[in-house]
mmCIF file of C-alpha atoms in Angstrom:
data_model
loop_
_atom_site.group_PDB
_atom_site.id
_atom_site.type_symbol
_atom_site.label_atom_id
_atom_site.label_comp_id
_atom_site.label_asym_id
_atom_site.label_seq_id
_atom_site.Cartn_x
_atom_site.Cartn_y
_atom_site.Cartn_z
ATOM 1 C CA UNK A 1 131.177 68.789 128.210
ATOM 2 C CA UNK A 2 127.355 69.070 127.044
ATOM 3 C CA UNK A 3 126.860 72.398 129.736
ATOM 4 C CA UNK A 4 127.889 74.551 127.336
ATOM 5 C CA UNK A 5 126.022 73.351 124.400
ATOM 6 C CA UNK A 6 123.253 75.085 122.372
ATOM 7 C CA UNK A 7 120.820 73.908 119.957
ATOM 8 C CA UNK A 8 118.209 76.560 118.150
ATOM 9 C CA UNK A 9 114.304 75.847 118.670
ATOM 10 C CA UNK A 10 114.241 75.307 114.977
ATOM 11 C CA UNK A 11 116.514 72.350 115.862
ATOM 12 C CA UNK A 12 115.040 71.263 118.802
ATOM 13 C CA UNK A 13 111.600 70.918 116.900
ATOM 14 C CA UNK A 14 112.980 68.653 114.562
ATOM 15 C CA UNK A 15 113.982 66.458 117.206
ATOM 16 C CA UNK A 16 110.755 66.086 118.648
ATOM 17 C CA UNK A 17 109.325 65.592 115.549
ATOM 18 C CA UNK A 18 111.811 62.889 114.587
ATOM 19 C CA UNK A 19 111.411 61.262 117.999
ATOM 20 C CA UNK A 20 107.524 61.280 117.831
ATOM 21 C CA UNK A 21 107.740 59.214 115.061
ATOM 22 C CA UNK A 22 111.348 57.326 115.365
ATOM 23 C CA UNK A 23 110.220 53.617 115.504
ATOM 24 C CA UNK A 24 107.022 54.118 115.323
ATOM 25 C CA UNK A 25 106.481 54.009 111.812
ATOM 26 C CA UNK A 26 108.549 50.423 112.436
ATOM 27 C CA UNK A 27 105.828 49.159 114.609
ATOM 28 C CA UNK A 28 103.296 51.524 115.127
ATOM 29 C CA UNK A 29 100.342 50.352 112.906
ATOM 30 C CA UNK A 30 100.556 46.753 113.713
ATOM 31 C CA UNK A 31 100.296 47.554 117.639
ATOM 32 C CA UNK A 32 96.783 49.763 117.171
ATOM 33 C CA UNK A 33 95.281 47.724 114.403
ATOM 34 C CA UNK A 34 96.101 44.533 116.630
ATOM 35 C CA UNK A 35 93.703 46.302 119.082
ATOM 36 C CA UNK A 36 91.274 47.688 116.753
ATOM 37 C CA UNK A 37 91.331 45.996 113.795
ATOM 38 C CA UNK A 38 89.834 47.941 110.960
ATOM 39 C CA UNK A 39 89.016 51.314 113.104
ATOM 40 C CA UNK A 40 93.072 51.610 114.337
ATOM 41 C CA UNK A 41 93.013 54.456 112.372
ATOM 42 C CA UNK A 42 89.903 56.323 114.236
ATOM 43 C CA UNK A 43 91.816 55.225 117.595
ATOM 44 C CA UNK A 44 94.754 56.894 116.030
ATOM 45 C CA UNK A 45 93.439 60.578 115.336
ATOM 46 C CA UNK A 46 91.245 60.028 118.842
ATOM 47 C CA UNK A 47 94.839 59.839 120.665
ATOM 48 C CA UNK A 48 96.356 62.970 119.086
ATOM 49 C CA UNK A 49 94.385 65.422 121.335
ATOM 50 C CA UNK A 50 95.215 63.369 124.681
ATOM 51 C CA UNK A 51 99.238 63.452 123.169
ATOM 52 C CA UNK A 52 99.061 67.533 122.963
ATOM 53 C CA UNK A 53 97.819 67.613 126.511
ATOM 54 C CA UNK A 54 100.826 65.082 127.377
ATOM 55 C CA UNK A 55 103.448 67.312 125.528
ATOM 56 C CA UNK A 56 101.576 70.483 127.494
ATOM 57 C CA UNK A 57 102.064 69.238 130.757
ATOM 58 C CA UNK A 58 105.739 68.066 129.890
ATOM 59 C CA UNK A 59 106.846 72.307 128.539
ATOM 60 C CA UNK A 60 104.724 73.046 131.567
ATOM 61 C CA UNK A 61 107.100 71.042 133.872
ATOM 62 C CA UNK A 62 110.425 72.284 132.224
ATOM 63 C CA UNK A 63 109.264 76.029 132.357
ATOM 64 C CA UNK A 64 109.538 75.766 135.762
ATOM 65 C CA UNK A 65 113.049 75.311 136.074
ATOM 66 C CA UNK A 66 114.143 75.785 132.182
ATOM 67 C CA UNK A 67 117.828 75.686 133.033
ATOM 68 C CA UNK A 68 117.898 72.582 134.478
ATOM 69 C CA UNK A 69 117.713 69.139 133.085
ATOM 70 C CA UNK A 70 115.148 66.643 134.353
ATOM 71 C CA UNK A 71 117.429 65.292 136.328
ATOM 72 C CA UNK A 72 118.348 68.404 137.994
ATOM 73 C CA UNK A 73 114.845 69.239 138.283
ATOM 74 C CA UNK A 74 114.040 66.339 139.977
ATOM 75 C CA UNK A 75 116.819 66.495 142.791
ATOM 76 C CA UNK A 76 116.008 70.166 143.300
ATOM 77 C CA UNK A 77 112.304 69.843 143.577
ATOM 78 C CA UNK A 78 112.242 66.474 145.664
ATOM 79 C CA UNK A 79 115.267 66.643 147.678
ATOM 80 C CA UNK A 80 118.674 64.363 147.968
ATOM 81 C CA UNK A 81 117.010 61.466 148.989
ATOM 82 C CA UNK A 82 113.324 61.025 147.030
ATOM 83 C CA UNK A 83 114.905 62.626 144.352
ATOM 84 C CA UNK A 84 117.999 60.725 143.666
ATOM 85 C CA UNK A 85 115.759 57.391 143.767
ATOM 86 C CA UNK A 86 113.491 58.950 140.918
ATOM 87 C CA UNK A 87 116.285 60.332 138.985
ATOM 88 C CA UNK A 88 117.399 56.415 138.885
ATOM 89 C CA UNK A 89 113.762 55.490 138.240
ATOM 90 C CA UNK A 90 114.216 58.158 134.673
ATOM 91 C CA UNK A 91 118.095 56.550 134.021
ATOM 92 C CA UNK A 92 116.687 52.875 133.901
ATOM 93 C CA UNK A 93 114.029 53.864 131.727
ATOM 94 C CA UNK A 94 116.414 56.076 129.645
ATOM 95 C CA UNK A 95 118.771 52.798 129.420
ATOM 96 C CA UNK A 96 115.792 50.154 128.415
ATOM 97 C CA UNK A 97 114.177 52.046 126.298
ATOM 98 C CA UNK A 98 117.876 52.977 124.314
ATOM 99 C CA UNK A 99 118.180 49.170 124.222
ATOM 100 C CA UNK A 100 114.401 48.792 122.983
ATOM 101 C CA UNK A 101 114.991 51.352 120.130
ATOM 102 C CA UNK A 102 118.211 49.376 118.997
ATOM 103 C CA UNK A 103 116.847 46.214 118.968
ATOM 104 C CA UNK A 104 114.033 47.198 117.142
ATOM 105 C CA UNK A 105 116.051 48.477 114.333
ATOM 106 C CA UNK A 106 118.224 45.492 114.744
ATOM 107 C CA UNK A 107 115.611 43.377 113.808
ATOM 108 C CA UNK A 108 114.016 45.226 111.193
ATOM 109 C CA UNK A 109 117.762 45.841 109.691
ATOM 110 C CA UNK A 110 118.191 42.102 109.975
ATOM 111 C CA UNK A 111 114.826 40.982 108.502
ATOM 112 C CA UNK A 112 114.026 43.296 105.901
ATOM 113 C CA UNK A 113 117.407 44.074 104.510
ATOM 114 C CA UNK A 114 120.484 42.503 105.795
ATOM 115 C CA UNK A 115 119.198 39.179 105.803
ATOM 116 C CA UNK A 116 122.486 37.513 106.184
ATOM 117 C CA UNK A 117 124.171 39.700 108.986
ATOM 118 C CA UNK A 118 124.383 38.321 112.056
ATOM 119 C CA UNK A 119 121.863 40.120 114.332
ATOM 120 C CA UNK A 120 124.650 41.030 116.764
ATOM 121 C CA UNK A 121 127.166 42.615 114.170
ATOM 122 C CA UNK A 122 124.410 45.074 113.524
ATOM 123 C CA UNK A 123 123.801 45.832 116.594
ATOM 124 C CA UNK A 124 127.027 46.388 117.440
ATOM 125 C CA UNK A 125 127.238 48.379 115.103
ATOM 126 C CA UNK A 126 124.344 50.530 116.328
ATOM 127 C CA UNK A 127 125.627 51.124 119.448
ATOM 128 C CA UNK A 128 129.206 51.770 117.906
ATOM 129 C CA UNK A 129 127.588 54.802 116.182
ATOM 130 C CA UNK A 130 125.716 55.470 118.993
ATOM 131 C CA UNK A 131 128.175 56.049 120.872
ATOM 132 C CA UNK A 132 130.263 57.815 118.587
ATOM 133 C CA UNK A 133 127.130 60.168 117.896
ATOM 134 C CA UNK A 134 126.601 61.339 121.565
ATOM 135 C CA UNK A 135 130.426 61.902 122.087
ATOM 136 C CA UNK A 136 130.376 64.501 118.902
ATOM 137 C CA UNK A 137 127.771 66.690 120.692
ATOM 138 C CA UNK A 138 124.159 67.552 121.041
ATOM 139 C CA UNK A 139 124.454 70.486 118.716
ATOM 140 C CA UNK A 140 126.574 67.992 115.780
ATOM 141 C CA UNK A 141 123.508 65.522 116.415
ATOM 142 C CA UNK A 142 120.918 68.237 115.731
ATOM 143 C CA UNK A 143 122.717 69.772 112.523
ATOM 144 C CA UNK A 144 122.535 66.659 110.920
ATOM 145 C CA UNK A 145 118.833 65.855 112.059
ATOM 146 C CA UNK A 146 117.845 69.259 110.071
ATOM 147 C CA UNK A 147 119.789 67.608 107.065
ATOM 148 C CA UNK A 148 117.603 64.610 107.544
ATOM 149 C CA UNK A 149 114.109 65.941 107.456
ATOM 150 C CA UNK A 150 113.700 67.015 103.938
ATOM 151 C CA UNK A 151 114.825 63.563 102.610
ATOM 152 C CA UNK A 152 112.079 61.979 105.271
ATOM 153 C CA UNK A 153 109.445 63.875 104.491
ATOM 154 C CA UNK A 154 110.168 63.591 100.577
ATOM 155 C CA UNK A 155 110.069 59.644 100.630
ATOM 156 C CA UNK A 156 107.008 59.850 103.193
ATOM 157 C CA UNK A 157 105.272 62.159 100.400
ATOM 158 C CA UNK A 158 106.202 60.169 97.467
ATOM 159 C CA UNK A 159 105.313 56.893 99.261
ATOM 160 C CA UNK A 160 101.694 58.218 99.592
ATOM 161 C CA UNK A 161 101.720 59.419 96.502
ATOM 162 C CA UNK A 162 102.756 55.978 95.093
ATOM 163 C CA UNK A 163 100.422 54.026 96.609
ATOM 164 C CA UNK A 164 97.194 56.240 95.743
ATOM 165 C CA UNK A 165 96.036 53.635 93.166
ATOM 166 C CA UNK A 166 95.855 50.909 95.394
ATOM 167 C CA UNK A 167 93.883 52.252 98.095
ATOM 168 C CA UNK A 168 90.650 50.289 98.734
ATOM 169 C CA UNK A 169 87.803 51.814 101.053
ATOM 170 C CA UNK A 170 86.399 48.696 101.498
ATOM 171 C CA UNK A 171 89.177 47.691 103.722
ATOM 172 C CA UNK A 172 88.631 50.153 106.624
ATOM 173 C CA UNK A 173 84.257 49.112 106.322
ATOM 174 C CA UNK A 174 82.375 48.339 108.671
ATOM 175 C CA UNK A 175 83.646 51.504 110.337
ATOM 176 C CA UNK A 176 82.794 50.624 114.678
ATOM 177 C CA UNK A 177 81.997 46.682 113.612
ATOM 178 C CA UNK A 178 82.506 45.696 117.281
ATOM 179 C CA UNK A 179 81.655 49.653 118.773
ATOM 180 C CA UNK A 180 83.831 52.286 120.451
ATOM 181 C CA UNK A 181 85.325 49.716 123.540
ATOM 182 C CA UNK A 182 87.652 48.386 120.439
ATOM 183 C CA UNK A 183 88.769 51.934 119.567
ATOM 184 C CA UNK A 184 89.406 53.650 122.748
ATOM 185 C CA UNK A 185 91.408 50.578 124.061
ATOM 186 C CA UNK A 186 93.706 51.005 120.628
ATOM 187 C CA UNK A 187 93.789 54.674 122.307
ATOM 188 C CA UNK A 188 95.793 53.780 125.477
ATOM 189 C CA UNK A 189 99.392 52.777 123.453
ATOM 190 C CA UNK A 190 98.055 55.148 120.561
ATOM 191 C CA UNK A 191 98.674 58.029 123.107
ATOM 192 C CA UNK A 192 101.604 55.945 124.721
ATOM 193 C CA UNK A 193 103.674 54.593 122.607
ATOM 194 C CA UNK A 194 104.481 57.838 120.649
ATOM 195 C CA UNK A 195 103.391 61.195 122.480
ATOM 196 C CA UNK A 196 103.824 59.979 126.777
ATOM 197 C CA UNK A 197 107.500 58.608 125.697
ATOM 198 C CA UNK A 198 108.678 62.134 125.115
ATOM 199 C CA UNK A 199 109.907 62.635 128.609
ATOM 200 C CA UNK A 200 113.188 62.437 127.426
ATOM 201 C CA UNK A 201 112.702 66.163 126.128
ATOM 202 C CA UNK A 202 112.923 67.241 129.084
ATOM 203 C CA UNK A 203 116.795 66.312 128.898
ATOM 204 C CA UNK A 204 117.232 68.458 125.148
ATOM 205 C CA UNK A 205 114.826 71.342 126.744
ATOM 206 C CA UNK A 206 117.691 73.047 128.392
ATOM 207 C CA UNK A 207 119.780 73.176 125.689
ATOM 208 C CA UNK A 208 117.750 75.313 123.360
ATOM 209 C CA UNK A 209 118.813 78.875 122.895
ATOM 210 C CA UNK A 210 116.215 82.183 122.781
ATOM 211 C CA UNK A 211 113.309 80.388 123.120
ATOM 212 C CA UNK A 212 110.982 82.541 121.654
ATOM 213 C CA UNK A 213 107.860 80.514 120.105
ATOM 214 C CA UNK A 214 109.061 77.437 122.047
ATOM 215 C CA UNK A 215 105.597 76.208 123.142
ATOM 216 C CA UNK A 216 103.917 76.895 120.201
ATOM 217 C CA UNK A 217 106.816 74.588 118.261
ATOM 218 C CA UNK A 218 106.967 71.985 120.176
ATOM 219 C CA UNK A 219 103.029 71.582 120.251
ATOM 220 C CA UNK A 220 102.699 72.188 116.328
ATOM 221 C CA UNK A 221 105.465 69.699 116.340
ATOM 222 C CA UNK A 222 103.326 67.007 118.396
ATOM 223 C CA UNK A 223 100.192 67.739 116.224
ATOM 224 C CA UNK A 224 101.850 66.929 112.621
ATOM 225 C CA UNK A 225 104.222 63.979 114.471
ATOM 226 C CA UNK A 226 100.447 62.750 115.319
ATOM 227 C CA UNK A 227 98.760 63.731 112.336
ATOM 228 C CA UNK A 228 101.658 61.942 110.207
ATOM 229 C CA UNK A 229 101.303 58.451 112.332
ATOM 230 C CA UNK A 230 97.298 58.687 111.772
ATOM 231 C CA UNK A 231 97.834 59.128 107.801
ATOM 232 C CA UNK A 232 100.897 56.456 107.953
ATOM 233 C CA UNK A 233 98.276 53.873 109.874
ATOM 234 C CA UNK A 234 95.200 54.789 107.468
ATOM 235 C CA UNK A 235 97.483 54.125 104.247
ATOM 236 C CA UNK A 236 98.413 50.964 105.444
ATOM 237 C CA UNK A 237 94.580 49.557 106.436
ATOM 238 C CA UNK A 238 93.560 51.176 102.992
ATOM 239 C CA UNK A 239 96.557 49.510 100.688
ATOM 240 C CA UNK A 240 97.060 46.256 102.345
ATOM 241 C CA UNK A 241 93.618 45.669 104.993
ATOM 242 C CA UNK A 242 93.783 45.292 108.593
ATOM 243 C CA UNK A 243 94.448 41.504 108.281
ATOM 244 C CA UNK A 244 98.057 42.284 106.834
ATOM 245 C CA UNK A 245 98.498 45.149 108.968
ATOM 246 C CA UNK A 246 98.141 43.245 112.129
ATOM 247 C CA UNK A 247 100.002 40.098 111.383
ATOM 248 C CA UNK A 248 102.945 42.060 109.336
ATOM 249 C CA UNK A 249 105.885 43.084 111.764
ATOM 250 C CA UNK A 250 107.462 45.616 109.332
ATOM 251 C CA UNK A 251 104.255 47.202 107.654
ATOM 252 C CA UNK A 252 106.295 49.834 105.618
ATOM 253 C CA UNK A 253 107.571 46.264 103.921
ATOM 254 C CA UNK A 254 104.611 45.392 102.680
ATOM 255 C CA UNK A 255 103.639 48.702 101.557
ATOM 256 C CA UNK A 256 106.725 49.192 99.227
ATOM 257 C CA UNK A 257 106.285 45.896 97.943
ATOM 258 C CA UNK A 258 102.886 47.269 96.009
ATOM 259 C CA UNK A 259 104.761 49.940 94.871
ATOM 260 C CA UNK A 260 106.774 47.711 92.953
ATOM 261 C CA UNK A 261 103.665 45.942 91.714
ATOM 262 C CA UNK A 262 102.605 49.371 90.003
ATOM 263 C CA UNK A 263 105.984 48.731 87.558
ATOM 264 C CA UNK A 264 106.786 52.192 87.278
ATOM 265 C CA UNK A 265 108.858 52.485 90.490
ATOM 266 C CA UNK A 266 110.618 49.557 91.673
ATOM 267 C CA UNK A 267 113.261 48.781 94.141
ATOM 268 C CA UNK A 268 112.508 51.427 96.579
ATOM 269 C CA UNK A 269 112.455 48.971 99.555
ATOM 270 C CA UNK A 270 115.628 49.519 100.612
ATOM 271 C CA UNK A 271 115.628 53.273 100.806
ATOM 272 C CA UNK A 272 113.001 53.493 102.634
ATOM 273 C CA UNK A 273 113.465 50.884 104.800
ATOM 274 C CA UNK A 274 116.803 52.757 105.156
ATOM 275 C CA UNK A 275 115.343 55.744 106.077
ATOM 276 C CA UNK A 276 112.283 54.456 108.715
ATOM 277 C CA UNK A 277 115.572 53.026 110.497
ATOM 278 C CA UNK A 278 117.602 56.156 110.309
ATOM 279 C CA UNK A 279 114.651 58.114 111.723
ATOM 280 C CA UNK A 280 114.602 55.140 114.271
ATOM 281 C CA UNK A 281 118.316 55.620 115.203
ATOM 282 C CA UNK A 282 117.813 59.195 115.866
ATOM 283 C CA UNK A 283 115.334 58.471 118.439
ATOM 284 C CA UNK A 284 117.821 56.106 120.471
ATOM 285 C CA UNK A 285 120.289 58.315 120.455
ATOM 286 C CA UNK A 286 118.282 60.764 122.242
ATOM 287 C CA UNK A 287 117.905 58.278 124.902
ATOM 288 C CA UNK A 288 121.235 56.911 125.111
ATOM 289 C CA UNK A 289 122.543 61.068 125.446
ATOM 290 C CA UNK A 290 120.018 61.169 128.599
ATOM 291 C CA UNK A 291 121.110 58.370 130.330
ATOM 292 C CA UNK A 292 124.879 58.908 129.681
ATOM 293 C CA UNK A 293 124.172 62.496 130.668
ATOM 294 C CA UNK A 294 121.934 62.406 133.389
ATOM 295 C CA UNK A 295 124.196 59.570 134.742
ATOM 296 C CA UNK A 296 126.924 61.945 134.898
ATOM 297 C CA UNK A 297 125.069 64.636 136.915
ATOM 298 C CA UNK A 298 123.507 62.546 139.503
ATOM 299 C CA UNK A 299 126.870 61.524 140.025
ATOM 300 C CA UNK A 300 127.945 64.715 139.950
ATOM 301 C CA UNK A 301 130.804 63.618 137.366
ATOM 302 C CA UNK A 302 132.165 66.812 135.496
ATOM 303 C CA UNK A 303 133.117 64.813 131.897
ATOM 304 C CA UNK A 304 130.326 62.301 130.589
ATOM 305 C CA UNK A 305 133.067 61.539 127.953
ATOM 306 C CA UNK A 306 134.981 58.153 130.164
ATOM 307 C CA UNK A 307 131.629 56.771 131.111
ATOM 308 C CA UNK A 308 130.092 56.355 127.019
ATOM 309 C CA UNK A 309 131.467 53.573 126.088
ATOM 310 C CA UNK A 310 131.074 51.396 128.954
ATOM 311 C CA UNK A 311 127.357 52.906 128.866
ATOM 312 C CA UNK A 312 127.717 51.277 125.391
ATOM 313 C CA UNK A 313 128.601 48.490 126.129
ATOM 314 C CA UNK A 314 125.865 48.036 128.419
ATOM 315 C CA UNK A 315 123.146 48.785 125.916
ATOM 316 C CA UNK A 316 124.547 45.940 123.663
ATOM 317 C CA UNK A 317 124.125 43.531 126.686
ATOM 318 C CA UNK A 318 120.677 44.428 127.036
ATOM 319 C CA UNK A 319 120.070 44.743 123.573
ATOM 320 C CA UNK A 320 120.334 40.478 123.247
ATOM 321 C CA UNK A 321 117.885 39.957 126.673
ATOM 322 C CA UNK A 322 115.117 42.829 126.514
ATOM 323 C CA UNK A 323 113.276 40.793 123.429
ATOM 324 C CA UNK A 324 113.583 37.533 122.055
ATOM 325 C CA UNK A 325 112.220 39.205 119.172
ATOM 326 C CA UNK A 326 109.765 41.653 117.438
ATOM 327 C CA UNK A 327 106.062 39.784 117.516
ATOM 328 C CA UNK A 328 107.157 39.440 121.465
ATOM 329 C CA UNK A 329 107.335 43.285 121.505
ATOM 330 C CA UNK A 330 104.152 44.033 119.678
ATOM 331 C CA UNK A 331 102.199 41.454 121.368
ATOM 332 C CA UNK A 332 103.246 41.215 125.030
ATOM 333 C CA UNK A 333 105.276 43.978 126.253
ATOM 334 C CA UNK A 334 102.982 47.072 124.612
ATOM 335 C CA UNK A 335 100.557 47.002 127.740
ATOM 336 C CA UNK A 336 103.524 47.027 129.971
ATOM 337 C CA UNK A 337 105.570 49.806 128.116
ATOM 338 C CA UNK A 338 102.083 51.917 127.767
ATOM 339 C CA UNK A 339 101.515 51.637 131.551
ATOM 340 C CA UNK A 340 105.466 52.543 131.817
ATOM 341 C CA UNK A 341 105.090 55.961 129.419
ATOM 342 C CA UNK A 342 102.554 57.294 130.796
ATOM 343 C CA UNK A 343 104.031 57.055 134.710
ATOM 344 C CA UNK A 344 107.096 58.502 132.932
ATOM 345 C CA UNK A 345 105.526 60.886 130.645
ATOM 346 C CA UNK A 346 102.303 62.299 132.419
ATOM 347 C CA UNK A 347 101.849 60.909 135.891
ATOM 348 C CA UNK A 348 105.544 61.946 137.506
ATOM 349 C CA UNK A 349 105.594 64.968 135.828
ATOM 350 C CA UNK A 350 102.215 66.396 136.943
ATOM 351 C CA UNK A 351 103.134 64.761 140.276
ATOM 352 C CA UNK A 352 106.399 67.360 140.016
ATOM 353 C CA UNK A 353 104.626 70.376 139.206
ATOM 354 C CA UNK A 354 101.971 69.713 142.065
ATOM 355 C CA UNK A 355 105.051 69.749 143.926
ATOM 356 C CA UNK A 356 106.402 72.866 143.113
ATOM 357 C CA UNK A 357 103.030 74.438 143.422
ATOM 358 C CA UNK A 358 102.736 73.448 146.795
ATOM 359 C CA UNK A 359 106.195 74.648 147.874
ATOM 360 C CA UNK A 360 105.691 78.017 145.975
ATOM 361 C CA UNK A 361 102.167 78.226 148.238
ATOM 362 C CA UNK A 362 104.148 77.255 151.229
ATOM 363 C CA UNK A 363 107.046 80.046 150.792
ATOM 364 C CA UNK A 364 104.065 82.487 150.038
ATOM 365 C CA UNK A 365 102.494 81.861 153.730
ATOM 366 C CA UNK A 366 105.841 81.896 154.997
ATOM 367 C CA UNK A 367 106.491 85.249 154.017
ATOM 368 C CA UNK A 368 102.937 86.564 154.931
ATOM 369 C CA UNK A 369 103.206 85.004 158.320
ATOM 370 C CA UNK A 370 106.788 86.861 158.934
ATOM 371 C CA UNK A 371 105.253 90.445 157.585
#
């Protein structure tokens, strides 16, 4: 069903760009500054050079066999046997972190907006779409993403522009109050949580047509995803301190609520809220599409099309047990998902490509020895 699918590299950009910041902008600033307090930002920008070299090493791993998913990759390079139990490894990730995404939303939906919605309903409703989303096709999904990125970056634009006046220096001073150990811990999920989670490119790479400029996209991609987070995370310490910033779940909440203290735009919280989830949404999708589809080909199943809804159905199971709720996420499990990403998103993958290298070196000595 998906085999024959292609998506442009215009399209394919967007998507990383989208999924670098998905639900990050949910979550994102409270996790660093609960680290580093006022200097989250400084661990922010510190962790967009380590998130290029992350993104690097993941084209690097695809270019070597371009047409082939990561599962595919995996099973080719490692064998039946090592590389059907890694390909699982990928899937479970690929399933908890579609239930992660969803649940996030869920609760933001559920806090912020749709205070008197059952938490379930909207999360059945997630997956519903979900589900409905990744059975129209990869190349339906990006088509409307490129419809979706003028509107986000408007509303980012105009929120910065909106909250201008209220931006107080004095709330990012003393700048390295408790030194650099502060900052460069906020560095391990600054590099984590957005840039090592993009493994699951690796499952859109194949997909993308001519691929002329491809590196060079997806790394300018990376750099203004990163770039974007760091300005998003410096707005909120300058407009609202780090106190707020650390103890606020939702910071984008508290940052449209000054707008409407400035009485010339009001009642914005909703569309942006809106939109943060949208951009959210688009994220898990991209997971749910690998693990439906990468289920299907270690499986060797020819139509992924009988096994999404049950896959659905799974991810609303696990979307009630992964968190009892949001300040769990942010506080205990972002160590834990940090270690996760980058075993996922930089440790496996360079562990891959030393083993191609040594298998090309291998053949190479082969054939010398036979001449």
């Amino acid at each position: 069903m998906f085999k024959k699918a292609r998506i442009s590299v215009r399209q394919v950009t967007v998507l990383m760009f989208l999924s670098l910041i998905g639900d990050m902008l949910l979550i994102y600033p409270t996790i660093i500054t609960h680290i580093a307090q006022q200097d989250a930002w400084i661990s922010s920008i510190l962790s967009i050079p380590l998130g290029l070299v992350i993104i690097y090493v993941l084209i690097r791993v695809h270019e070597l066999h371009p047409n082939l998913s990561l599962i595919e990759a995996i099973r080719k390079m490692l064998g039946p046997m090592f590389g059907t139990i890694l390909s699982c490894w990928y899937l479970f990730y690929f399933f908890m972190n579609t239930a992660l995404i969803a649940r996030e939303v869920g609760d933001f939906l559920t806090t912020q907006i749709f205070v008197d919605t059952p938490l379930r309903v909207l999360l059945a409703m997630e997956v519903l779409l979900a589900v409905l989303t990744v059975l129209a096709g990869i190349e339906a999904f990006s088509r409307v993403s490129e419809m979706l990125l003028p509107l986000y970056i408007f509303i980012f634009c105009g929120l910065i522009l909106a909250l201008l006046p209220q931006i107080q220096l004095s709330n990012v001073r003393p700048v390295l109050e408790n030194g650099f150990a502060p900052v460069a811990k906020g560095m391990v999920p600054g590099a984590s949580m957005p840039f090592a989670g993009m493994s699951i490119m690796l499952m859109i790479f194949p997909f993308v047509n001519k691929k002329a400029h491809f590196k060079k996209e997806m790394l300018l991609a990376t750099l203004i995803g990163g770039v974007l987070l760091s300005l998003f995370l410096l707005l909120s310490l300058l407009v609202v301190g780090p106190f707020v910033t650390n103890y606020s779940p939702y910071i984008s909440s508290s940052l449209t609520t000054k707008i409407n203290e400035l009485n010339y735009i009001t009642r914005v919280e909703s569309l942006v809220s809106l939109t943060w989830a949208l951009a959210a949404y688009f994220k898990g999708v991209l997971f749910f599409f690998a693990f439906t589809f990468g289920t299907t080909q270690l499986f060797r199943i020819s139509d992924v099309r009988p096994f999404v809804i049950p896959a659905g159905a799974l991810v609303f199971g696990m979307n009630i047990l992964i968190t009892p709720n949001v300040f769990y996420y942010v506080r205990t499990l972002v160590y834990p998902l940090a270690a996760w990403n980058y075993t996922n998103g930089l440790i496996f993958p360079l562990l891959l490509w030393g083993v191609y290298l040594c298998k090309q070196k291998w053949k190479q000595r082969q054939n010398l020895s036979r001449n």
